[in-house]
CSV table of C-alpha atoms in Angstrom, one decimal:
chain,number,residue,atom,x,y,z
A,1059,MET,CA,-34.2,226.9,119.5
A,1060,LEU,CA,-34.5,228.5,123.2
A,1061,VAL,CA,-36.8,226.4,125.9
A,1062,ARG,CA,-37.7,228.4,129.5
A,1063,HIS,CA,-38.6,226.6,132.2
A,1064,GLN,CA,-40.0,227.7,135.7
A,1065,ALA,CA,-38.4,226.3,138.8
A,1066,ALA,CA,-37.0,226.6,142.2
A,1067,VAL,CA,-34.3,228.7,142.5
A,1068,CYS,CA,-30.7,227.5,141.9
A,1069,PRO,CA,-28.1,229.4,143.8
A,1070,PRO,CA,-25.1,230.7,141.4
A,1071,VAL,CA,-22.6,229.0,144.1
A,1072,ARG,CA,-23.7,225.6,143.5
A,1073,LEU,CA,-22.7,226.3,139.1
A,1074,ALA,CA,-19.3,227.8,140.1
A,1075,VAL,CA,-18.7,224.6,142.1
A,1076,LEU,CA,-19.8,222.5,139.4
A,1077,LEU,CA,-17.6,224.6,136.9
A,1078,LEU,CA,-14.5,224.4,138.9
A,1079,LEU,CA,-15.1,220.5,139.7
A,1080,LEU,CA,-15.0,220.0,135.9
A,1081,LEU,CA,-11.7,222.6,135.5
A,1082,LEU,CA,-10.0,220.6,138.1
A,1083,VAL,CA,-10.8,217.3,136.1
A,1084,ALA,CA,-10.1,218.6,133.1
A,1085,GLY,CA,-6.2,219.6,134.7
A,1086,CYS,CA,-5.5,216.8,136.2
A,1087,ALA,CA,-4.6,215.5,132.2
A,1088,LEU,CA,-2.1,218.6,131.5
A,1089,GLN,CA,1.5,217.8,131.6
A,1090,SER,CA,4.2,220.6,132.5
A,1091,TYR,CA,6.7,222.2,131.0
A,1092,GLU,CA,10.7,220.8,131.1
A,1093,PRO,CA,12.9,222.9,129.3
A,1094,GLN,CA,15.8,221.3,127.6
A,1095,PRO,CA,18.3,223.5,126.2
A,1096,LEU,CA,21.2,222.8,123.8
A,1097,GLN,CA,24.7,223.4,125.6
A,1098,VAL,CA,27.2,223.3,122.7
A,1099,ARG,CA,30.0,222.4,125.0
A,1100,GLN,CA,28.0,219.6,126.8
A,1101,THR,CA,27.0,218.5,122.8
A,1102,TYR,CA,30.5,218.7,121.7
A,1103,SER,CA,31.8,216.9,124.6
A,1104,GLU,CA,29.3,213.6,124.2
A,1105,LEU,CA,30.1,213.6,120.2
A,1106,ALA,CA,33.8,213.6,121.1
A,1107,ASP,CA,33.5,211.0,123.8
A,1108,ARG,CA,31.8,208.4,121.7
A,1109,SER,CA,34.1,205.3,121.5
A,1110,LEU,CA,34.3,202.0,119.5
A,1111,ASP,CA,34.8,200.2,122.9
A,1112,ALA,CA,31.3,201.7,124.5
A,1113,PRO,CA,30.2,198.9,126.5
A,1114,ALA,CA,26.1,200.0,124.8
A,1115,LEU,CA,28.0,199.4,121.9
A,1116,ARG,CA,29.4,196.4,122.2
A,1117,LYS,CA,26.5,194.9,123.7
A,1118,PHE,CA,24.4,196.2,120.8
A,1119,MET,CA,27.1,194.2,118.2
A,1120,ARG,CA,26.7,190.9,120.5
A,1121,ALA,CA,22.9,190.8,120.0
A,1122,HIS,CA,23.6,190.5,115.9
A,1123,GLY,CA,26.4,188.4,116.2
A,1124,ARG,CA,29.4,190.4,116.5
A,1125,PRO,CA,31.2,188.3,117.4
A,1126,ALA,CA,29.9,185.4,117.0
A,1127,ASP,CA,31.2,183.4,119.9
A,1128,ASP,CA,31.7,185.1,123.8
A,1129,GLY,CA,35.4,184.4,123.3
A,1130,GLN,CA,36.4,185.2,120.1
A,1131,SER,CA,38.2,188.6,119.7
A,1132,LEU,CA,35.7,191.6,117.2
A,1133,VAL,CA,37.4,191.6,114.2
A,1134,TRP,CA,36.4,195.2,112.8
A,1135,ASP,CA,35.6,194.1,109.3
A,1136,GLU,CA,33.0,195.8,107.3
A,1137,GLN,CA,30.1,194.6,108.8
A,1138,ALA,CA,31.5,195.4,112.2
A,1139,LEU,CA,31.6,198.7,110.9
A,1140,VAL,CA,28.3,199.2,109.8
A,1141,LEU,CA,26.8,198.0,112.6
A,1142,ALA,CA,28.6,200.7,115.0
A,1143,ALA,CA,28.1,203.4,112.2
A,1144,LEU,CA,23.8,202.2,112.3
A,1145,TYR,CA,23.9,202.9,116.5
A,1146,LEU,CA,26.4,205.7,116.4
A,1147,ASN,CA,25.4,208.1,113.4
A,1148,PRO,CA,24.0,210.8,114.3
A,1149,ASP,CA,21.6,211.0,110.9
A,1150,MET,CA,20.2,207.6,112.5
A,1151,GLN,CA,19.1,209.6,115.5
A,1152,VAL,CA,17.5,212.4,113.0
A,1153,ALA,CA,15.6,209.9,111.0
A,1154,LEU,CA,14.0,208.7,113.9
A,1155,ALA,CA,13.1,211.9,115.7
A,1156,GLU,CA,11.5,212.5,112.3
A,1157,TRP,CA,9.3,209.4,112.2
A,1158,ARG,CA,8.7,210.3,115.8
A,1159,LEU,CA,7.2,213.6,114.7
A,1160,GLN,CA,5.3,212.1,112.3
A,1161,GLN,CA,3.8,209.6,114.7
A,1162,ALA,CA,2.7,211.7,116.8
A,1163,GLY,CA,0.8,213.6,113.6
A,1164,GLU,CA,-1.2,210.2,114.1
A,1165,VAL,CA,-2.2,211.4,117.1
A,1166,THR,CA,-3.0,214.9,116.3
A,1167,ALA,CA,-4.8,213.4,113.5
A,1168,ALA,CA,-7.0,211.3,115.5
A,1169,GLN,CA,-8.2,213.2,118.1
A,1170,ARG,CA,-11.5,214.4,117.9
A,1171,ILE,CA,-12.8,218.3,118.6
A,1172,ASN,CA,-13.3,219.7,122.3
A,1173,PRO,CA,-16.2,221.1,123.0
A,1174,ASN,CA,-16.3,224.5,123.6
A,1175,LEU,CA,-17.8,225.6,127.3
A,1176,ASN,CA,-19.3,229.1,127.6
A,1177,VAL,CA,-20.4,230.5,131.2
A,1178,PRO,CA,-22.5,233.4,130.8
A,1179,LEU,CA,-22.8,235.8,133.8
A,1180,GLU,CA,-24.6,238.7,134.2
A,1181,TRP,CA,-25.9,240.6,137.7
A,1182,HIS,CA,-29.0,242.8,136.9
A,1183,THR,CA,-30.2,246.3,138.7
A,1184,ASP,CA,-34.1,245.3,138.4
A,1185,THR,CA,-34.5,242.8,141.4
A,1186,GLY,CA,-38.1,243.2,142.1
A,1187,ASP,CA,-41.1,240.4,143.1
A,1188,GLY,CA,-37.8,238.5,145.1
A,1189,GLN,CA,-35.8,238.3,141.6
A,1190,SER,CA,-32.4,237.0,142.2
A,1191,PRO,CA,-29.9,239.7,140.4
A,1192,TRP,CA,-27.7,237.1,139.0
A,1193,MET,CA,-28.2,235.5,135.9
A,1194,ILE,CA,-25.8,232.2,135.4
A,1195,GLY,CA,-25.2,229.3,132.9
A,1196,LEU,CA,-23.2,226.6,131.2
A,1197,VAL,CA,-23.3,226.2,127.4
A,1198,PHE,CA,-21.6,223.8,125.3
A,1199,ASP,CA,-20.5,224.0,121.5
A,1200,LEU,CA,-20.1,220.3,120.4
A,1201,VAL,CA,-18.7,220.0,117.0
A,1202,PHE,CA,-20.0,216.5,115.3
A,1203,GLU,CA,-17.3,216.2,112.6
A,1204,ARG,CA,-18.3,214.0,109.6
A,1205,ARG,CA,-17.2,210.2,110.1
A,1206,GLY,CA,-15.3,210.5,106.4
A,1207,LYS,CA,-13.5,213.5,106.9
A,1208,ARG,CA,-12.0,212.1,110.1
A,1209,ALA,CA,-11.4,208.9,108.7
A,1210,ALA,CA,-9.4,210.6,105.9
A,1211,ARG,CA,-7.3,212.9,107.9
A,1212,ILE,CA,-5.9,209.4,109.8
A,1213,GLU,CA,-4.9,208.1,106.5
A,1214,ARG,CA,-3.3,210.4,105.1
A,1215,ALA,CA,-1.4,210.3,109.0
A,1216,GLU,CA,-1.0,206.9,109.0
A,1217,LEU,CA,0.4,206.9,105.2
A,1218,GLN,CA,2.9,209.7,106.1
A,1219,SER,CA,4.4,208.0,109.3
A,1220,ALA,CA,4.8,204.5,106.8
A,1221,ALA,CA,6.8,206.7,104.4
A,1222,ALA,CA,9.1,208.8,107.5
A,1223,ARG,CA,9.4,205.0,109.1
A,1224,ILE,CA,10.9,204.2,105.4
A,1225,ALA,CA,12.8,207.0,105.3
A,1226,VAL,CA,14.7,205.1,108.6
A,1227,ASP,CA,15.4,202.6,106.2
A,1228,GLU,CA,17.1,204.7,103.8
A,1229,VAL,CA,19.0,206.7,105.9
A,1230,ALA,CA,20.9,203.5,107.3
A,1231,TRP,CA,20.8,202.3,103.7
A,1232,GLN,CA,22.8,206.0,103.1
A,1233,VAL,CA,24.6,205.5,106.2
A,1234,ARG,CA,25.7,201.5,105.1
A,1235,GLY,CA,26.8,202.9,101.9
A,1236,GLN,CA,29.2,205.7,103.3
A,1237,VAL,CA,31.0,203.4,105.5
A,1238,ARG,CA,31.6,201.0,102.0
A,1239,GLN,CA,32.5,203.8,100.1
A,1240,ALA,CA,35.1,205.0,102.8
A,1241,LEU,CA,36.3,201.3,103.5
A,1242,ALA,CA,36.9,201.0,99.9
A,1243,SER,CA,39.0,204.3,99.1
A,1244,LEU,CA,40.8,203.2,102.1
A,1245,ALA,CA,41.5,199.5,100.9
A,1246,VAL,CA,42.4,201.6,97.4
A,1247,ALA,CA,45.0,204.2,99.5
A,1248,ARG,CA,47.0,201.4,100.8
A,1249,ALA,CA,47.2,199.0,98.2
A,1250,GLY,CA,48.2,201.8,95.8
A,1251,SER,CA,50.9,203.1,98.5
A,1252,GLU,CA,52.4,199.9,98.5
A,1253,SER,CA,52.3,199.3,95.1
A,1254,LEU,CA,54.1,202.7,94.3
A,1255,GLN,CA,56.8,201.7,97.6
A,1256,ARG,CA,57.2,199.0,95.7
A,1257,ARG,CA,57.8,200.6,92.1
A,1258,ILE,CA,59.8,203.7,93.8
A,1259,GLU,CA,62.1,200.4,95.3
A,1260,VAL,CA,62.9,199.2,91.7
A,1261,VAL,CA,63.2,202.7,90.2
A,1262,GLU,CA,65.8,203.8,92.9
A,1263,ALA,CA,68.3,200.5,91.9
A,1264,THR,CA,67.9,201.3,88.7
A,1265,GLN,CA,68.6,204.6,89.8
A,1266,GLN,CA,72.0,203.7,91.1
A,1267,LEU,CA,72.6,201.4,88.1
A,1268,LEU,CA,72.0,203.9,85.4
A,1269,GLY,CA,74.5,206.4,87.7
A,1270,ARG,CA,77.4,204.5,87.7
A,1271,ARG,CA,77.2,203.2,84.0
A,1272,GLN,CA,76.8,206.9,83.5
A,1273,GLU,CA,80.0,207.8,85.4
A,1274,LEU,CA,82.0,205.1,83.4
A,1275,GLY,CA,80.6,206.4,80.1
A,1276,GLN,CA,78.1,204.0,79.6
A,1277,MET,CA,75.1,205.3,79.2
A,1278,ALA,CA,74.2,209.0,78.2
A,1279,ALA,CA,72.3,211.3,80.7
A,1280,PHE,CA,69.4,211.5,79.1
A,1281,GLU,CA,68.4,207.9,80.1
A,1282,LEU,CA,69.0,208.9,83.6
A,1283,ASN,CA,67.4,212.2,83.5
A,1284,ARG,CA,64.5,210.4,82.6
A,1285,ASN,CA,64.8,207.9,85.2
A,1286,ARG,CA,65.1,210.4,87.7
A,1287,LEU,CA,62.2,212.2,86.7
A,1288,GLU,CA,60.2,208.9,86.9
A,1289,LEU,CA,61.5,208.3,90.7
A,1290,GLN,CA,60.6,212.0,91.6
A,1291,ARG,CA,57.1,211.7,89.8
A,1292,LEU,CA,56.5,208.5,92.1
A,1293,ARG,CA,57.4,209.8,95.3
A,1294,LEU,CA,55.3,212.5,94.5
A,1295,GLY,CA,52.2,209.7,94.0
A,1296,LEU,CA,53.4,208.0,97.3
A,1297,SER,CA,52.9,211.3,99.4
A,1298,GLU,CA,49.1,211.6,97.7
A,1299,GLN,CA,48.1,208.3,98.4
A,1300,ARG,CA,49.1,208.4,102.2
A,1301,ARG,CA,47.3,211.7,102.2
A,1302,GLN,CA,44.2,209.7,100.4
A,1303,VAL,CA,44.7,207.3,103.7
A,1304,VAL,CA,44.6,209.8,105.9
A,1305,ALA,CA,41.6,211.7,104.5
A,1306,ALA,CA,39.7,207.6,103.8
A,1307,ARG,CA,40.3,207.2,107.8
A,1308,ASN,CA,38.5,210.6,108.8
A,1309,ARG,CA,35.8,210.2,106.1
A,1310,LEU,CA,34.8,206.5,107.9
A,1311,ALA,CA,35.4,208.0,111.2
A,1312,ALA,CA,32.7,210.6,110.2
A,1313,ALA,CA,31.1,207.5,108.6
A,1314,ILE,CA,30.7,206.1,112.3
A,1315,GLY,CA,29.8,208.9,114.0
A,1316,ILE,CA,33.2,209.1,115.9
A,1317,THR,CA,36.0,211.2,115.9
A,1318,PRO,CA,39.2,210.1,114.0
A,1319,ASP,CA,41.8,209.5,116.8
A,1320,LYS,CA,39.0,207.0,118.4
A,1321,LEU,CA,39.1,205.0,114.7
A,1322,ALA,CA,43.5,204.9,115.2
A,1323,THR,CA,43.3,202.8,118.3
A,1324,ILE,CA,41.8,199.6,115.9
A,1325,ASP,CA,42.8,196.9,113.6
A,1326,ILE,CA,40.7,197.9,110.2
A,1327,GLU,CA,39.9,194.5,108.2
A,1328,LEU,CA,40.0,195.9,104.6
A,1329,PRO,CA,37.5,194.5,102.0
A,1330,ASP,CA,38.8,192.2,98.8
A,1331,ALA,CA,37.9,192.7,94.9
A,1332,ALA,CA,38.3,189.7,94.3
A,1333,ALA,CA,35.5,188.4,96.7
A,1334,LEU,CA,33.3,190.3,94.7
A,1335,PRO,CA,29.9,188.3,93.3
A,1336,ALA,CA,30.0,188.1,89.9
A,1337,ALA,CA,27.0,190.7,88.5
A,1338,GLU,CA,27.0,189.3,85.6
A,1339,SER,CA,25.0,186.0,86.4
A,1340,VAL,CA,22.0,188.6,87.3
A,1341,PRO,CA,20.1,189.4,83.7
A,1342,VAL,CA,19.2,192.8,83.5
A,1343,ALA,CA,15.6,192.4,83.7
A,1344,ASP,CA,15.9,191.0,86.9
A,1345,VAL,CA,18.2,193.8,88.0
A,1346,GLN,CA,15.9,196.2,87.4
A,1347,GLY,CA,12.8,194.8,88.8
A,1348,LEU,CA,15.0,194.3,92.2
A,1349,ALA,CA,15.4,197.9,92.2
A,1350,LEU,CA,11.7,198.7,91.4
A,1351,ARG,CA,11.1,196.6,94.2
A,1352,GLU,CA,13.7,197.6,96.8
A,1353,ARG,CA,14.8,200.8,96.3
A,1354,TYR,CA,13.0,203.1,99.2
A,1355,ASP,CA,12.5,206.2,96.7
A,1356,ILE,CA,9.8,204.0,95.3
A,1357,ARG,CA,8.6,202.6,97.9
A,1358,MET,CA,8.1,205.8,100.1
A,1359,ALA,CA,6.8,208.0,96.3
A,1360,LEU,CA,4.0,205.2,96.7
A,1361,LEU,CA,2.8,205.9,99.7
A,1362,GLU,CA,3.6,209.6,99.6
A,1363,TYR,CA,0.8,209.2,96.4
A,1364,ALA,CA,-1.3,207.3,98.7
A,1365,ALA,CA,-1.2,210.0,101.2
A,1366,GLN,CA,-2.4,212.7,98.5
A,1367,GLU,CA,-4.9,210.5,97.5
A,1368,ALA,CA,-6.2,210.7,101.7
A,1369,ALA,CA,-5.6,214.7,101.2
A,1370,LEU,CA,-8.2,214.8,98.1
A,1371,ARG,CA,-11.0,212.8,99.7
A,1372,LEU,CA,-10.6,214.7,102.7
A,1373,GLN,CA,-11.0,218.0,100.9
A,1374,ILE,CA,-13.8,216.6,99.1
A,1375,GLU,CA,-15.5,215.7,102.4
A,1376,LYS,CA,-15.1,219.6,103.7
A,1377,GLN,CA,-17.4,220.2,101.1
A,1378,TYR,CA,-20.4,218.9,103.9
A,1379,PRO,CA,-20.9,221.0,106.7
A,1380,ASP,CA,-20.3,219.4,110.3
A,1381,ILE,CA,-23.3,219.7,112.9
A,1382,ASN,CA,-22.5,222.5,115.5
A,1383,LEU,CA,-25.0,221.8,118.1
A,1384,SER,CA,-24.6,224.0,121.5
A,1385,PRO,CA,-26.6,222.5,124.3
A,1386,GLY,CA,-26.8,224.7,127.6
A,1387,PHE,CA,-28.4,225.4,130.9
A,1388,VAL,CA,-29.3,229.1,132.1
A,1389,PHE,CA,-30.2,230.7,135.5
A,1390,ASP,CA,-31.7,233.6,135.0
A,1391,GLN,CA,-33.5,235.9,137.8
A,1392,SER,CA,-34.7,232.6,138.9
A,1393,ASP,CA,-35.9,230.9,135.7
A,1394,ASN,CA,-34.2,227.9,134.9
A,1395,VAL,CA,-33.4,228.4,130.6
A,1396,TRP,CA,-32.8,225.2,129.0
A,1397,GLU,CA,-31.5,225.9,125.4
A,1398,LEU,CA,-30.7,223.7,122.4
A,1399,GLY,CA,-28.6,226.2,119.4
A,1400,SER,CA,-27.1,224.7,116.1
A,1401,ALA,CA,-25.0,226.5,113.4
A,1402,TRP,CA,-23.3,225.6,110.1
A,1403,VAL,CA,-21.3,226.8,107.5
A,1404,LEU,CA,-23.2,228.2,105.0
A,1405,PRO,CA,-21.1,227.9,101.4
A,1406,LEU,CA,-21.8,231.2,99.8
A,1407,PHE,CA,-18.8,232.0,98.3
A,1408,HIS,CA,-17.0,229.0,97.5
A,1409,ASN,CA,-17.0,225.6,98.8
A,1410,HIS,CA,-13.6,224.6,98.8
A,1411,GLN,CA,-13.1,224.4,95.3
A,1412,GLY,CA,-9.5,226.5,95.2
A,1413,GLU,CA,-8.5,223.3,97.9
A,1414,ILE,CA,-9.9,220.5,96.1
A,1415,ALA,CA,-8.2,222.0,92.7
A,1416,GLU,CA,-4.9,222.2,94.2
A,1417,ALA,CA,-5.1,218.5,95.7
A,1418,MET,CA,-5.6,217.4,92.2
A,1419,ALA,CA,-2.9,219.5,90.8
A,1420,ARG,CA,-0.8,218.0,93.5
A,1421,ARG,CA,-1.9,214.3,93.1
A,1422,ARG,CA,-1.0,214.8,89.2
A,1423,LEU,CA,2.3,216.3,90.0
A,1424,LEU,CA,2.9,213.5,92.5
A,1425,GLN,CA,1.8,210.9,89.4
A,1426,ALA,CA,4.5,212.4,87.2
A,1427,ARG,CA,7.3,212.8,89.3
A,1428,PHE,CA,6.4,208.7,90.3
A,1429,ILE,CA,7.3,207.8,86.6
A,1430,ASP,CA,9.6,210.3,86.3
A,1431,LEU,CA,11.5,208.3,89.2
A,1432,GLN,CA,10.5,205.2,87.5
A,1433,ALA,CA,12.6,206.2,84.3
A,1434,GLY,CA,15.6,207.8,85.9
A,1435,VAL,CA,15.9,203.9,88.2
A,1436,ILE,CA,15.9,202.1,84.8
A,1437,ALA,CA,18.2,204.2,83.6
A,1438,ARG,CA,20.6,204.4,86.3
A,1439,VAL,CA,20.4,200.3,87.1
A,1440,ALA,CA,21.5,199.6,83.8
A,1441,ASN,CA,24.5,201.6,83.6
A,1442,ALA,CA,25.4,200.6,86.7
A,1443,ARG,CA,25.9,197.1,86.1
A,1444,SER,CA,27.1,197.9,82.7
A,1445,GLU,CA,30.0,199.9,84.3
A,1446,TYR,CA,30.5,197.1,86.9
A,1447,LEU,CA,30.4,194.3,84.5
A,1448,GLY,CA,33.1,196.4,82.4
A,1449,ARG,CA,35.5,197.1,85.4
A,1450,ARG,CA,34.9,192.9,86.0
A,1451,GLN,CA,36.5,192.7,82.3
A,1452,THR,CA,39.1,195.4,83.2
A,1453,ASN,CA,39.9,193.5,86.4
A,1454,ARG,CA,40.6,190.2,84.6
A,1455,GLU,CA,42.9,191.5,82.1
A,1456,ALA,CA,44.5,193.4,84.4
A,1457,GLN,CA,45.2,190.2,86.2
A,1458,GLU,CA,46.3,188.5,82.9
A,1459,LEU,CA,48.5,191.3,82.7
A,1460,LYS,CA,50.0,191.2,86.0
A,1461,ALA,CA,50.5,187.1,85.4
A,1462,GLU,CA,52.9,187.6,82.1
A,1463,ALA,CA,54.7,190.5,83.6
A,1464,ASP,CA,55.2,188.9,86.4
A,1465,ARG,CA,56.4,186.1,84.7
A,1466,HIS,CA,58.3,187.8,82.2
A,1467,ALA,CA,60.3,189.2,85.7
A,1468,GLU,CA,60.8,185.8,86.6
A,1469,GLN,CA,62.2,184.7,83.7
A,1470,MET,CA,64.9,187.6,83.6
A,1471,ARG,CA,65.7,186.7,86.9
A,1472,ARG,CA,66.7,183.7,86.2
A,1473,GLN,CA,68.8,184.8,83.0
A,1474,PHE,CA,70.3,187.4,85.4
A,1475,GLU,CA,71.7,184.9,87.6
A,1476,ALA,CA,72.7,182.5,84.8
A,1477,GLY,CA,74.7,185.4,82.9
A,1478,TYR,CA,72.4,185.6,80.0
A,1479,ALA,CA,71.0,189.3,80.8
A,1480,ASP,CA,72.5,192.1,82.8
A,1481,ARG,CA,71.5,193.7,85.8
A,1482,LEU,CA,69.4,196.4,83.6
A,1483,GLN,CA,67.4,193.9,82.0
A,1484,PHE,CA,66.4,192.5,85.2
A,1485,LEU,CA,65.8,195.7,86.8
A,1486,ARG,CA,63.7,197.1,83.7
A,1487,ALA,CA,61.8,193.5,84.3
A,1488,ARG,CA,60.9,194.1,87.4
A,1489,GLN,CA,59.4,197.9,86.8
A,1490,VAL,CA,57.2,196.7,84.3
A,1491,ALA,CA,55.9,193.9,86.7
A,1492,ALA,CA,55.8,196.9,89.5
A,1493,GLU,CA,54.0,198.8,86.6
A,1494,ALA,CA,50.9,195.7,85.9
A,1495,ASP,CA,51.1,195.7,89.9
A,1496,GLN,CA,50.4,199.2,90.0
A,1497,ALA,CA,47.4,198.8,87.1
A,1498,LEU,CA,45.6,196.0,89.1
A,1499,VAL,CA,45.7,198.1,91.9
A,1500,ASP,CA,43.9,200.6,90.0
A,1501,SER,CA,41.9,198.3,88.3
A,1502,ARG,CA,40.4,196.7,91.6
A,1503,ALA,CA,39.6,200.0,93.3
A,1504,ALA,CA,37.4,200.5,90.0
A,1505,LEU,CA,35.5,197.6,90.5
A,1506,LEU,CA,35.2,198.2,94.4
A,1507,SER,CA,33.7,201.3,93.4
A,1508,ALA,CA,31.0,200.1,90.8
A,1509,HIS,CA,30.5,197.6,92.8
A,1510,ALA,CA,29.5,200.0,95.2
A,1511,ALA,CA,27.3,202.0,93.0
A,1512,LEU,CA,25.7,199.2,91.9
A,1513,GLU,CA,24.2,198.1,95.8
A,1514,GLN,CA,23.5,201.9,95.8
A,1515,THR,CA,21.5,201.9,92.6
A,1516,LEU,CA,19.4,198.7,93.6
A,1517,GLN,CA,19.9,199.8,97.4
A,1518,HIS,CA,20.1,195.7,97.7
A,1519,GLU,CA,22.8,193.6,99.2
A,1520,LEU,CA,24.2,191.5,96.4
A,1521,ASN,CA,26.1,189.4,98.2
A,1522,ALA,CA,24.3,188.4,101.5
A,1523,SER,CA,20.8,188.8,102.8
A,1524,ASN,CA,19.2,192.5,104.1
A,1525,ARG,CA,20.9,192.5,107.2
A,1526,THR,CA,20.9,196.6,107.8
A,1527,ALA,CA,17.0,196.4,107.9
A,1528,ALA,CA,16.8,194.1,110.5
A,1529,VAL,CA,19.4,196.0,112.4
A,1530,VAL,CA,17.0,199.1,111.7
A,1531,ALA,CA,13.9,197.2,113.1
A,1532,ASP,CA,15.8,196.7,116.6
A,1533,LEU,CA,17.2,200.1,116.8
A,1534,VAL,CA,13.1,200.9,116.4
A,1535,ASP,CA,12.3,198.8,119.2
A,1536,LYS,CA,15.0,200.3,121.3
A,1537,ASP,CA,13.7,203.6,120.6
A,1538,ASN,CA,10.0,202.8,121.2
A,1539,ALA,CA,11.9,201.2,124.9
A,1540,ALA,CA,13.5,204.5,125.5
A,1541,ILE,CA,10.7,206.5,124.5
A,1542,ALA,CA,8.0,204.5,127.0
A,1543,ALA,CA,10.7,204.6,129.9
A,1544,GLY,CA,10.9,208.4,129.2
A,1545,ALA,CA,7.1,208.6,129.3
A,1546,ALA,CA,6.4,206.8,132.6
A,1547,GLY,CA,9.4,208.7,134.5
A,1548,THR,CA,7.4,211.9,134.0
A,1549,GLU,CA,3.7,210.5,134.8
A,1550,GLY,CA,4.2,211.8,138.0
A,1551,GLU,CA,5.0,214.9,137.2
A,1552,THR,CA,2.1,216.7,135.4
A,1553,ASN,CA,-0.1,219.3,137.2
A,1554,PRO,CA,-2.7,218.0,140.0
């Protein structure tokens, strides 16, 4: 549509000034580029300098009740170490950054389509009858997007952002699991070292006694050699246990986000298998329901499916064209020309059939994946619960065997002191008790591992309220404050 209107001469300079003013107004909202190059030495130095004594970390831990009172000293138990890990572990920063990326996607999805500004400029050689040689104008291209299309795009971005926020909680749970697993391994390795040391002391005493008897001809060399081989095996086992102690401390330091030397300066309170809750009091159906409600992958899969529903709706909305209008004004050799054009995309060759088919197929794929995920969770929960209950039963039996061996060793001690048993019988009884103690240590290690596996499968704390989610919420608030402060600091750095 083109409308011509004869009017007084409009100098091209006025249009140029108006255009310049529009560009200046738009330019005031531009942001300036700030380079932030990665410096390998600097980042390495920052990682190496991380410490459990950092004031910011201690302030964060006090805000979450560790220590409970200002006058108390901080006990580095499981909860304290998990708090430190949630604050320092680099995986948490990655998860927060990925969530920020999805939040930025929400802003992008909500943006409306900017209008285009065309400035036609021509100079004519024909200037008869006093006409101006210039033709200059302003023509806008305005796109009016369908409301349903924009709403679907915004909803999809919001759901993806919500899934990324749940992913932050999932990473926090994984960090907590890494700390607990490393602590359990450290407790097992230390207990195993102590138990092996006690067994070695008994076998060494037995070796000395057997050696004296063999010298006196009271015992065959075979018995002495068999005891010597047992002693060597135990010493090798002790060396392996000490290596496992170091490895467990290194894994614990990595889970927290510090170097192993920073961990060597604190005393760690290790978990006790005797304090674990009785999972047999929870029916298997309730455990499965808990997992299907609490697991982060279930919740993320639901949000991912809802986001795909929005994506399908967006492709269907694209079947209907947007409205493109092009109003403008042109000064054409003394004529004022007002014009209004319009344009549509004609669906001659396709109308988004391929995109719609892909979106529907992706939705069916997510449906199948969700059912598969649910089935896998149910199976893993049942297996983890059965394993935990079996390990508890084994631990009870090991406790009973240890108590029986201790009673027998005490009985032989009294008989030895009364002269009714010789020293070798007494040492044999002590060795049996030490072996029963080692079996109890191994059963507790398996019980700790089974308990951790059950909690990881449920993604829920069995012996306390879910404090991890509250800690993550606080970290998110602090990250929001830091981003807001950074944005405020750059407000004065925009281009004029």
